[in-house]
Amino acid sequence: MGTVHTPTRTPKRITAQGILYFYIFYRVFCANEINKAATQYSTSDIYYRIATMMNSLSLLAALFVSLLCTFASAHVADSRKGLDNDIQPNVTPKRRHLRDMVRIRNAPPESVQFELGTRLVLECEVLGKPAPTVQWMKNGEPVVDYEVESNDILPADPSSFAQLVSKLIVTSANNGDVYTCLATSALNQKSASTTVFTVEGSEEENLLTLQKLFRMPAKPVITSYYTNIFQNIGSDVVLPCRVDSVSKSQVFWQDNNDELVFGNSRMRVLPSGDLLINPLLWQDMGNFTCIAKNVYGKDIQTTFVYPLRPSKV
């Protein structure tokens, strides 16, 4: 009778997959706050430099994870060569896939006071696979905006996983109006609602505040953008950048090398302000920046793009 070799169990170690999950967690839950902090300071400020350094370190971490995954795969292949021929694995490990999902990470407040003559900004932050979309509702009816009417919206790639921020600018409301953030990803939906309570003043005060509102210069506000997106290499990806502006505004994009997107055969700014990357390559990993400008100022938002290697079926 042949000798049966029983494989010994080895202690669990930190794998490349575990590090990758940690890195994705960092990008989704931490890097966005760092980028928000960076936009509050000038490029010469020490806080801006610290935020930039953290983003650079995150890119180095991504490179490290990629190299570690390659090394781990080679190590597993070499170790299999040394196994006894009599030992056959009885279970084939299955590759894990993230299921379709949608979740509202940061919802607008349940109730808020609105003063006539001011602008109210409602914000909804959503995670989803595939990349989610947000439709705002007022008292159960869709709030029609340019994003809904635009014809250049492409369906989300099934491989995409994204974190979306959507803002609604409210300039007029009645007492008790209910605004709802409706998040959708594939067949999944989540919603969160806000009830607006108006603060009434005298007729003279209301007239003065209305006059002030129409005279008040306002910089543009980027109302829809990804903070992070993970998507397969070779697919087409659209990075949203929708703008609310009382005056005519312009939208510019900077690529992951901080160069203005212009004359690039793979990258194109759509009429809506979104950036189309066709196709997505590994070299596109990094921060893409949307800049919206009008005569009163500008708004800047950054999207981190992580190209994924397509899974083998």
Coordinates of C-alpha atoms in Angstrom, one line a residue:
M1 CA 0.0 0.0 0.0
G2 CA 1.2 3.5 -0.8
T3 CA 1.8 6.0 1.8
V4 CA -1.0 8.6 2.0
H5 CA 0.4 12.1 2.5
T6 CA -1.8 14.3 4.6
P7 CA -1.1 18.0 3.9
T8 CA -0.4 20.0 7.0
R9 CA -2.3 23.1 7.7
T10 CA -0.2 26.3 7.7
P11 CA -1.2 29.4 9.6
K12 CA -3.2 31.9 7.7
R13 CA -1.2 34.8 6.3
I14 CA -2.0 38.2 5.0
T15 CA -2.7 37.6 1.3
A16 CA -2.5 40.0 -1.6
Q17 CA -6.3 39.8 -1.9
G18 CA -6.6 41.0 1.7
I19 CA -4.3 43.9 1.1
L20 CA -6.3 44.8 -2.0
Y21 CA -9.5 44.8 0.0
F22 CA -7.8 47.0 2.5
Y23 CA -6.7 49.3 -0.3
I24 CA -10.2 49.5 -1.8
F25 CA -11.5 50.4 1.7
Y26 CA -9.0 53.2 2.0
R27 CA -9.9 54.6 -1.4
V28 CA -13.6 54.5 -0.7
F29 CA -13.8 55.6 2.9
C30 CA -10.6 57.7 3.5
A31 CA -9.2 59.2 0.3
N32 CA -12.3 61.2 -0.4
E33 CA -12.0 63.0 2.9
I34 CA -8.3 63.7 2.1
N35 CA -9.3 65.2 -1.3
K36 CA -12.0 67.3 0.3
A37 CA -9.4 68.7 2.7
A38 CA -7.0 69.4 -0.1
T39 CA -9.5 71.6 -2.0
Q40 CA -9.8 73.9 1.0
Y41 CA -6.2 75.1 0.8
S42 CA -3.9 76.6 -1.9
T43 CA -1.2 74.6 -3.6
S44 CA 1.4 76.3 -1.4
D45 CA -0.3 75.3 1.8
I46 CA 1.2 72.6 3.9
Y47 CA -2.2 70.8 4.3
Y48 CA -2.5 70.7 0.5
R49 CA 1.0 69.1 0.3
I50 CA 0.1 66.5 2.9
A51 CA -3.0 65.6 1.1
T52 CA -1.1 65.3 -2.2
M53 CA 1.5 63.2 -0.5
M54 CA -1.2 60.8 0.8
N55 CA -2.6 60.4 -2.6
S56 CA 0.8 59.7 -4.0
L57 CA 1.3 57.1 -1.3
S58 CA -2.0 55.5 -2.2
L59 CA -0.9 55.1 -5.8
L60 CA 2.4 53.5 -4.7
A61 CA 0.2 51.2 -2.5
A62 CA -1.7 50.2 -5.6
L63 CA 1.5 49.4 -7.5
F64 CA 2.7 47.3 -4.5
V65 CA -0.6 45.4 -4.4
S66 CA -0.3 44.6 -8.1
L67 CA 3.3 43.3 -7.8
L68 CA 2.4 41.3 -4.7
C69 CA -0.5 39.7 -6.5
T70 CA 1.8 38.7 -9.3
F71 CA 4.4 37.3 -6.8
A72 CA 1.7 35.4 -4.9
S73 CA 0.4 33.8 -8.1
A74 CA 3.9 32.7 -9.1
H75 CA 4.6 31.4 -5.6
V76 CA 1.4 29.3 -5.7
A77 CA 2.3 27.9 -9.1
D78 CA 5.8 26.9 -7.9
S79 CA 4.5 25.3 -4.7
R80 CA 2.0 23.1 -6.7
K81 CA 4.9 21.6 -8.7
G82 CA 6.3 20.1 -5.5
L83 CA 3.1 18.3 -4.4
D84 CA 3.0 14.5 -4.4
N85 CA 1.3 13.2 -7.5
D86 CA -0.9 11.0 -5.4
I87 CA -2.5 14.1 -3.8
Q88 CA -5.4 15.6 -5.8
P89 CA -7.3 18.6 -4.6
N90 CA -10.9 17.7 -4.0
V91 CA -12.2 21.3 -4.1
T92 CA -11.5 23.9 -6.7
P93 CA -11.4 27.4 -5.2
K94 CA -13.9 29.7 -6.7
R95 CA -13.0 33.3 -7.5
R96 CA -15.0 35.7 -5.4
H97 CA -17.2 38.3 -7.2
L98 CA -18.8 41.3 -5.6
R99 CA -22.5 41.0 -5.9
D100 CA -24.7 43.7 -7.4
M101 CA -25.6 46.2 -4.7
V102 CA -26.5 49.7 -3.8
R103 CA -26.2 51.6 -0.5
I104 CA -26.7 55.1 0.6
R105 CA -23.5 55.9 2.5
N106 CA -24.4 59.5 3.5
A107 CA -28.0 60.5 3.3
P108 CA -29.4 64.1 3.4
P109 CA -30.9 65.1 6.8
E110 CA -34.4 63.8 7.7
S111 CA -35.6 67.4 8.1
V112 CA -34.1 70.8 7.4
Q113 CA -35.2 74.5 7.7
F114 CA -35.2 76.6 4.5
E115 CA -35.1 80.4 4.6
L116 CA -36.6 82.3 1.7
G117 CA -33.8 84.0 -0.3
T118 CA -31.2 81.4 0.4
R119 CA -30.0 78.3 -1.5
L120 CA -30.3 74.9 0.1
V121 CA -27.9 72.2 -0.9
L122 CA -29.1 68.6 -0.3
E123 CA -26.3 65.9 -0.7
C124 CA -26.6 62.2 -1.2
E125 CA -23.5 59.9 -1.3
V126 CA -24.1 56.4 -2.8
L127 CA -22.1 53.2 -3.3
G128 CA -23.1 50.7 -5.9
K129 CA -22.1 47.9 -8.3
P130 CA -22.6 48.5 -11.1
A131 CA -21.9 52.2 -10.8
P132 CA -25.0 53.8 -9.3
T133 CA -27.2 56.7 -10.5
V134 CA -29.2 59.2 -8.4
Q135 CA -32.6 60.6 -9.3
W136 CA -34.0 63.4 -7.1
M137 CA -37.7 63.5 -6.4
K138 CA -39.9 66.3 -5.1
N139 CA -43.1 65.2 -3.4
G140 CA -42.9 61.9 -5.4
E141 CA -42.3 63.6 -8.8
P142 CA -38.9 63.5 -10.6
V143 CA -36.9 66.7 -10.5
V144 CA -36.1 67.2 -14.2
D145 CA -32.6 68.4 -14.7
Y146 CA -30.0 68.3 -17.5
E147 CA -28.7 64.9 -16.4
V148 CA -32.1 63.3 -17.0
E149 CA -32.6 65.1 -20.4
S150 CA -29.1 64.4 -21.7
N151 CA -28.7 62.0 -24.6
D152 CA -25.1 61.1 -23.9
I153 CA -25.6 59.0 -20.8
L154 CA -24.1 55.5 -21.3
P155 CA -25.3 52.5 -19.2
A156 CA -22.9 51.6 -16.4
D157 CA -20.5 48.8 -17.2
P158 CA -21.4 45.6 -15.3
S159 CA -17.9 45.4 -13.9
S160 CA -17.9 48.9 -12.4
F161 CA -18.0 49.7 -8.7
A162 CA -18.3 53.4 -7.8
Q163 CA -19.0 55.9 -5.1
L164 CA -21.2 58.7 -6.4
V165 CA -22.0 62.1 -4.8
S166 CA -25.2 63.9 -6.0
K167 CA -26.3 67.3 -4.9
L168 CA -29.6 69.1 -5.4
I169 CA -29.7 72.9 -5.3
V170 CA -33.1 74.1 -3.8
T171 CA -33.9 77.8 -4.4
S172 CA -37.6 77.7 -3.6
A173 CA -39.8 75.4 -1.5
N174 CA -43.1 75.2 0.3
N175 CA -43.5 74.2 3.9
G176 CA -43.6 70.4 4.2
D177 CA -42.1 69.6 0.8
V178 CA -40.4 66.2 0.7
Y179 CA -37.2 65.7 -1.4
T180 CA -36.0 62.1 -2.0
C181 CA -32.7 60.8 -3.1
L182 CA -33.4 57.7 -5.2
A183 CA -30.3 55.6 -5.8
T184 CA -30.3 52.9 -8.4
S185 CA -27.8 50.2 -9.5
A186 CA -29.0 47.5 -11.8
L187 CA -32.2 46.1 -10.2
N188 CA -31.4 47.5 -6.8
Q189 CA -32.8 50.7 -5.3
K190 CA -32.4 52.6 -2.1
S191 CA -34.0 55.9 -1.0
A192 CA -33.6 58.6 1.6
S193 CA -36.0 61.6 2.1
T194 CA -35.8 65.1 3.6
T195 CA -38.7 67.2 4.7
V196 CA -38.2 70.9 4.2
F197 CA -39.7 73.4 6.7
T198 CA -39.8 77.0 5.5
V199 CA -39.0 79.9 7.7
E200 CA -41.4 82.7 6.9
G201 CA -40.7 86.4 7.4
S202 CA -42.7 89.6 6.7
E203 CA -43.5 90.5 3.1
E204 CA -40.9 93.3 3.1
E205 CA -38.2 90.9 4.4
N206 CA -39.2 88.3 1.8
L207 CA -39.0 90.9 -1.0
L208 CA -35.6 92.0 0.1
T209 CA -34.3 88.5 0.3
L210 CA -35.6 87.6 -3.1
Q211 CA -33.9 90.7 -4.6
K212 CA -30.7 89.7 -2.8
L213 CA -31.0 86.2 -4.2
F214 CA -31.3 87.4 -7.8
R215 CA -28.4 89.9 -7.4
M216 CA -26.2 87.5 -5.5
P217 CA -23.3 86.3 -7.6
A218 CA -22.8 82.5 -7.2
K219 CA -20.0 80.3 -8.4
P220 CA -20.9 77.0 -10.1
V221 CA -21.6 73.8 -8.1
I222 CA -20.6 70.4 -9.4
T223 CA -23.7 68.4 -8.5
S224 CA -22.8 64.9 -9.7
Y225 CA -19.5 63.1 -9.7
Y226 CA -17.7 59.9 -8.7
T227 CA -15.2 60.0 -5.8
N228 CA -14.0 56.6 -6.8
I229 CA -14.6 54.1 -9.6
F230 CA -13.2 50.6 -10.2
Q231 CA -13.8 49.1 -13.6
N232 CA -12.4 46.5 -16.0
I233 CA -9.6 47.4 -18.4
G234 CA -10.8 47.6 -22.0
S235 CA -14.3 48.9 -21.2
D236 CA -15.7 52.4 -21.8
V237 CA -16.0 54.5 -18.7
V238 CA -17.8 57.8 -18.2
L239 CA -16.9 60.1 -15.3
P240 CA -19.8 62.4 -14.5
C241 CA -19.4 66.1 -13.9
R242 CA -22.7 67.8 -13.9
V243 CA -22.8 71.5 -13.0
D244 CA -25.4 73.9 -11.5
S245 CA -24.7 77.5 -12.4
V246 CA -26.8 80.6 -12.6
S247 CA -24.6 82.0 -15.3
K248 CA -22.8 80.4 -18.2
S249 CA -20.1 78.1 -17.1
Q250 CA -17.3 76.1 -18.7
V251 CA -16.1 72.6 -17.7
F252 CA -12.5 71.4 -18.0
W253 CA -10.9 68.0 -17.2
Q254 CA -7.4 67.2 -16.1
D255 CA -6.1 63.6 -16.5
N256 CA -4.1 61.5 -14.0
N257 CA -0.9 63.4 -15.1
D258 CA -2.5 66.8 -14.3
E259 CA -2.6 67.6 -18.0
L260 CA -5.6 69.3 -19.6
V261 CA -7.7 66.7 -21.6
F262 CA -7.6 68.0 -25.1
G263 CA -6.8 66.3 -28.4
N264 CA -6.6 62.9 -26.8
S265 CA -7.9 60.1 -29.1
R266 CA -9.1 58.0 -26.1
M267 CA -10.5 60.8 -23.9
R268 CA -13.3 63.2 -24.7
V269 CA -15.3 65.8 -22.8
L270 CA -19.0 65.3 -23.6
P271 CA -21.5 68.2 -24.0
S272 CA -22.9 67.3 -20.6
G273 CA -19.5 67.9 -19.0
D274 CA -18.8 64.2 -18.4
L275 CA -15.5 62.7 -19.4
L276 CA -15.5 59.6 -21.7
I277 CA -12.5 57.3 -21.6
N278 CA -12.5 54.8 -24.5
P279 CA -11.1 52.3 -23.8
L280 CA -9.9 52.2 -20.1
L281 CA -6.2 51.2 -19.8
W282 CA -4.0 50.3 -16.8
Q283 CA -2.1 53.5 -17.4
D284 CA -5.2 55.5 -16.6
M285 CA -5.1 54.7 -12.9
G286 CA -5.1 57.8 -10.8
N287 CA -7.0 61.0 -10.1
F288 CA -9.0 62.8 -12.8
T289 CA -10.1 66.3 -11.9
C290 CA -13.2 68.2 -13.1
I291 CA -13.1 72.0 -13.0
A292 CA -16.2 74.1 -13.5
K293 CA -15.8 77.9 -13.9
N294 CA -18.0 81.0 -14.4
V295 CA -17.3 84.7 -13.9
Y296 CA -17.9 84.4 -10.1
G297 CA -15.6 81.5 -9.3
K298 CA -15.0 77.8 -9.7
D299 CA -15.7 74.4 -8.2
I300 CA -13.3 71.4 -8.4
Q301 CA -13.9 67.7 -7.7
T302 CA -11.6 64.7 -8.2
T303 CA -12.4 61.1 -9.2
F304 CA -10.0 58.3 -8.5
V305 CA -10.0 55.7 -11.3
Y306 CA -8.7 52.1 -10.7
P307 CA -8.6 49.9 -13.8
L308 CA -9.3 46.2 -12.9
R309 CA -8.0 43.1 -14.7
P310 CA -11.0 41.3 -16.2
S311 CA -11.9 38.1 -14.4
K312 CA -11.5 34.8 -16.3
V313 CA -14.7 32.9 -16.8

